[in-house]
């Protein structure tokens, strides 16, 4: 990256005039060349941080766009960049006035971010005030009251912005007829969150558009606003309210362990604005915590029968879904009146928040769509068996058709749950009423995304590699296969590590990641070869990177295998594209059929007939992309990052207690405060960065910089007789000296 001379002028050391390439280099220079000058060092760090914030929010989309152009694959359509994101709208929040002054705000915000407890706060405040007596901006906190007054200000802001968590108590009957157990759920209101997220974008970002490739005339599908669903939805809304804006959101949720043994876990639900460019949408900081889905305490479940446990879990899940979407629940989108929100452009707009997509792993997909897990596809009527491996295409499900099926089951068998289940089983459906049908804008069947990572790297990619090993295993004696395994490990340790193209170090070869290594570390190639739990998505992605090379070197005698993986990798690349045309989607579906046929002829269909991953990823790529844009916006790999920021990190700042005011409630408090303070700190830093004019370019050729003594010399050389020119009263000066 080359900086222009104008940009360079901003990276000049004010002490020695040295010109640096970046703020980072400047702060290193000051650290090394002027070790004693703390003021200069502090300024350099502040400048660098402000620059970084401004960079992240304003310049990156452009830079990302240039990088993307450079990386664009042959055949991938060119998409004009989304409009650059202006700074978010926060003109209604005056930090200096709210917190007394900016220093008080900054100091307080940093205490919250590092996790200073209210118990330690009084002495920290007192010490800070004592150390900085006479500072231009005094620290305006009463040490005796700790952080509480500031927290009250933040809580007021959370209320104003609609970011405060609410609690609801759900009563669950564990055993029918006995007193229910109370489960507390913490949630933010989705409509308020939508209004908050709209502050970051402009109406321009929420305008559905029909992209066309000039050369071929093909439609282009890239971001969610270039897909058919938002085009139609927006048309329907604007037929009633021409200036209305459809504001698309994505939800992600998944269980995550909080303790190593899995005894404590959480299920954070996060909401992301789909109007953001992909670079922003996939950053964990933009996935805001919406809720924690609670569970019935394990101890309470101990004496409940297994069948009843399943029922209880379903009842609780449905009750929580209903609360989560209560703010925007209505039968149809059109009947909603929308809500008023101010965008980044500073003007109030009428927005209609819609949940365009859910990003979940497969067990959660089956739960939310209420389709039979591992038995039926959630998007179409394909069933386990030939439905999963043949190329037959099935009708797609929709909210309307599935609701009709469930309604029919209830009308026919109002008194028998078993008869209702029998009625909907051939459809691959549970007959329970589904609260997800009421979520505005969401078709839960077509709008629940294919989980890319779980279905590709962790799905078909892993499966095809395992099948390859098993094929070799079945055609060799166990001694020969063991020798081959050793050869493979040796190839990997020799070839892969020096290349530095992988995230994981394969110092122990591939066998380290096999289930066999867990059973018998001395002979990991014994037994049916399968990857173990230890093989993460990163590991599998790495192995896929060198897999074809490995096959060429280790097993040159099987051209079919090589062809399978050649086609598979080409298809995989298409799955991960950020933009498609009608043509590239047709090509992807051809490739999908090709590699599936090759896999079946090599390994046999029995490996794939109960694998939803084998069916859904390839079969529904085109439906998804034409409707809702590139799958990358809904990538479950980005979603998993949210478990860290929205559950694991706040967990460490709780007292780990269970119960109504326990860890979960404390986590919501931590998340809501730190989220907001991080954002406000960034805003403050950018406000500092923008009005300051760049320092003038110092020229090092002018000799040594002026020092205090030098200034005095100059004063002494003034002709005393000329002093009266400055002020008449100085006329007497020559005489008095
Ligand atoms: Zn210097
Ligand atoms: Zn399907």
Coordinates of C-alpha atoms in Angstrom, one line a residue, residues 137-356:
X137 CA -10.5 18.1 32.5
X138 CA -11.1 16.9 36.0
X139 CA -12.4 13.4 36.6
X140 CA -16.0 14.1 37.6
X141 CA -16.9 11.0 39.6
X142 CA -17.6 10.8 43.3
X143 CA -15.2 8.2 44.6
X144 CA -17.6 7.3 47.5
X145 CA -20.2 6.2 45.0
X146 CA -18.0 4.1 42.7
X147 CA -19.1 3.6 39.1
X148 CA -22.8 3.5 40.0
X149 CA -23.7 7.1 38.8
X150 CA -21.9 6.5 35.5
X151 CA -23.7 3.2 35.1
X152 CA -27.0 4.9 35.7
X153 CA -26.1 7.2 32.8
X154 CA -25.2 4.2 30.5
X155 CA -28.4 2.4 31.5
X156 CA -30.4 5.6 30.6
X157 CA -28.7 5.5 27.2
X158 CA -29.5 1.8 26.8
X159 CA -33.2 2.7 27.4
X160 CA -33.1 5.6 25.0
X161 CA -31.5 3.4 22.3
X162 CA -33.8 0.4 23.0
X163 CA -30.8 -1.8 23.9
X164 CA -31.9 -2.7 27.5
X165 CA -32.5 -6.4 28.2
X166 CA -35.9 -7.5 29.4
X167 CA -36.7 -10.6 31.3
X168 CA -39.7 -12.9 31.1
X169 CA -40.5 -15.9 33.3
X170 CA -41.8 -18.9 31.4
X171 CA -43.5 -21.6 33.5
X172 CA -42.9 -25.1 32.3
X173 CA -44.8 -28.1 33.4
X174 CA -42.3 -30.9 33.8
X175 CA -44.8 -33.4 34.9
X176 CA -48.4 -32.7 33.9
X177 CA -50.5 -31.7 36.9
X178 CA -47.5 -30.8 39.1
X179 CA -46.4 -27.3 39.9
X180 CA -44.4 -25.8 37.0
X181 CA -40.7 -24.8 37.0
X182 CA -39.9 -21.2 36.2
X183 CA -37.4 -20.5 33.5
X184 CA -36.1 -17.0 33.0
X185 CA -35.4 -15.7 29.6
X186 CA -33.4 -12.5 28.8
X187 CA -34.1 -10.8 25.6
X188 CA -33.9 -7.4 23.8
X189 CA -36.8 -6.3 21.6
X190 CA -36.1 -7.1 18.0
X191 CA -37.9 -4.0 16.6
X192 CA -35.9 -1.8 18.9
X193 CA -32.7 -3.5 17.8
X194 CA -33.7 -2.9 14.2
X195 CA -34.1 0.8 14.9
X196 CA -30.6 0.8 16.5
X197 CA -29.0 -1.1 13.6
X198 CA -30.5 1.3 11.1
X199 CA -28.4 4.1 12.6
X200 CA -25.4 2.5 10.8
X201 CA -26.8 2.5 7.2
X202 CA -28.6 4.8 4.8
X203 CA -31.7 4.1 2.7
X204 CA -29.2 3.7 -0.2
X205 CA -28.0 0.5 1.5
X206 CA -31.5 -0.9 1.8
X207 CA -32.6 -0.4 -1.8
X208 CA -33.2 -3.7 -3.5
X209 CA -31.7 -3.7 -7.0
X210 CA -31.7 -5.9 -10.0
X211 CA -28.1 -6.5 -11.1
X212 CA -27.5 -7.6 -14.7
X213 CA -24.2 -8.7 -16.3
X214 CA -23.6 -6.5 -19.3
X215 CA -21.9 -9.1 -21.5
X216 CA -24.4 -11.9 -21.1
X217 CA -27.5 -10.2 -19.9
X218 CA -27.6 -12.7 -17.0
X219 CA -29.0 -11.6 -13.6
X220 CA -26.3 -11.2 -11.0
X221 CA -26.9 -12.2 -7.4
X222 CA -24.5 -10.8 -4.8
X223 CA -25.7 -9.2 -1.5
X224 CA -29.1 -9.9 0.0
X225 CA -30.6 -6.8 -1.6
X226 CA -29.9 -8.1 -5.1
X227 CA -32.0 -11.2 -4.6
X228 CA -35.6 -11.8 -5.6
X229 CA -37.1 -12.1 -2.1
X230 CA -36.3 -8.5 -1.0
X231 CA -37.2 -7.2 -4.5
X232 CA -40.7 -8.7 -4.1
X233 CA -41.1 -7.9 -0.4
X234 CA -40.1 -4.3 -1.0
X235 CA -42.4 -4.0 -3.9
X236 CA -45.3 -5.2 -1.7
X237 CA -44.5 -2.8 1.1
X238 CA -44.0 0.1 -1.2
X239 CA -47.3 -0.5 -2.9
X240 CA -48.8 0.8 0.3
X241 CA -46.1 3.1 1.5
X242 CA -43.9 4.3 -1.4
X243 CA -41.1 5.7 0.7
X244 CA -40.9 2.7 3.0
X245 CA -37.7 0.8 3.5
X246 CA -37.4 -3.0 4.0
X247 CA -34.6 -3.4 6.5
X248 CA -33.3 -7.0 6.3
X249 CA -31.8 -8.8 9.4
X250 CA -30.2 -12.1 9.9
X251 CA -30.3 -14.1 13.1
X252 CA -27.8 -16.7 14.3
X253 CA -28.0 -18.9 17.3
X254 CA -26.1 -21.9 18.6
X255 CA -25.3 -23.7 21.9
X256 CA -21.8 -23.0 23.2
X257 CA -20.0 -24.5 26.2
X258 CA -19.0 -22.0 28.9
X259 CA -17.1 -24.5 30.9
X260 CA -14.7 -27.1 29.5
X261 CA -16.8 -30.1 30.7
X262 CA -19.9 -28.6 29.1
X263 CA -21.7 -28.5 32.5
X264 CA -22.5 -24.8 31.8
X265 CA -23.6 -23.7 28.4
X266 CA -25.4 -20.8 26.7
X267 CA -27.3 -20.3 23.5
X268 CA -26.7 -16.7 22.5
X269 CA -29.0 -15.3 19.7
X270 CA -27.4 -12.5 17.7
X271 CA -28.9 -10.2 15.1
X272 CA -26.9 -8.7 12.2
X273 CA -27.9 -6.1 9.7
X274 CA -27.9 -7.4 6.1
X275 CA -27.7 -3.9 4.7
X276 CA -24.0 -3.8 5.7
X277 CA -21.4 -4.7 3.1
X278 CA -20.1 -8.3 3.6
X279 CA -16.8 -7.1 5.2
X280 CA -18.8 -5.4 8.0
X281 CA -21.6 -8.0 8.2
X282 CA -19.2 -10.8 9.0
X283 CA -17.3 -9.0 11.8
X284 CA -18.3 -10.3 15.2
X285 CA -18.7 -6.7 16.5
X286 CA -21.7 -6.3 14.2
X287 CA -23.5 -9.4 15.5
X288 CA -25.4 -7.9 18.4
X289 CA -26.7 -10.0 21.2
X290 CA -30.5 -10.4 21.0
X291 CA -31.2 -13.0 23.7
X292 CA -30.0 -16.1 25.5
X293 CA -32.3 -19.0 24.9
X294 CA -32.6 -20.7 28.3
X295 CA -32.9 -24.3 29.2
X296 CA -34.7 -26.1 32.0
X297 CA -32.0 -26.7 34.7
X298 CA -30.5 -30.1 34.4
X299 CA -31.3 -30.9 38.0
X300 CA -35.0 -30.3 37.5
X301 CA -34.9 -32.6 34.4
X302 CA -33.4 -35.5 36.3
X303 CA -36.6 -37.2 37.2
X304 CA -38.4 -36.6 33.9
X305 CA -38.9 -39.4 31.4
X306 CA -37.0 -39.2 28.1
X307 CA -40.1 -38.7 26.1
X308 CA -41.4 -36.0 28.3
X309 CA -37.9 -34.3 28.2
X310 CA -38.2 -33.9 24.5
X311 CA -41.7 -32.4 24.8
X312 CA -40.6 -30.0 27.5
X313 CA -37.7 -28.8 25.4
X314 CA -40.0 -28.2 22.4
X315 CA -42.6 -26.4 24.5
X316 CA -39.9 -24.1 26.1
X317 CA -38.3 -23.4 22.7
X318 CA -41.6 -22.4 21.2
X319 CA -42.4 -20.2 24.1
X320 CA -39.1 -18.5 23.8
X321 CA -39.4 -18.0 20.0
X322 CA -42.8 -16.3 20.6
X323 CA -41.3 -13.9 23.1
X324 CA -38.3 -13.1 20.9
X325 CA -40.5 -12.1 18.0
X326 CA -43.3 -10.5 20.0
X327 CA -42.3 -7.0 19.0
X328 CA -42.8 -7.7 15.3
X329 CA -45.4 -10.5 15.3
X330 CA -48.1 -10.2 12.8
X331 CA -49.6 -12.5 10.2
X332 CA -48.4 -10.6 7.2
X333 CA -45.8 -8.1 6.5
X334 CA -48.1 -5.7 4.7
X335 CA -50.4 -5.2 7.7
X336 CA -47.5 -3.9 9.8
X337 CA -47.2 -0.2 10.1
X338 CA -43.5 -0.2 10.1
X339 CA -41.5 1.9 12.6
X340 CA -39.6 5.2 12.4
X341 CA -35.8 5.2 12.7
X342 CA -33.0 7.6 12.0
X343 CA -30.4 6.4 9.5
X344 CA -26.7 7.3 9.2
X345 CA -27.7 10.1 6.9
X346 CA -29.4 11.8 9.9
X347 CA -33.0 11.7 8.7
X348 CA -35.9 9.7 10.1
X349 CA -37.3 7.0 7.8
X350 CA -40.1 4.6 7.9
X351 CA -38.5 1.2 8.1
X352 CA -40.1 -2.3 8.0
X353 CA -37.7 -4.7 9.8
X354 CA -37.8 -8.2 8.2
X355 CA -35.9 -11.3 9.2
X356 CA -34.6 -12.4 5.8

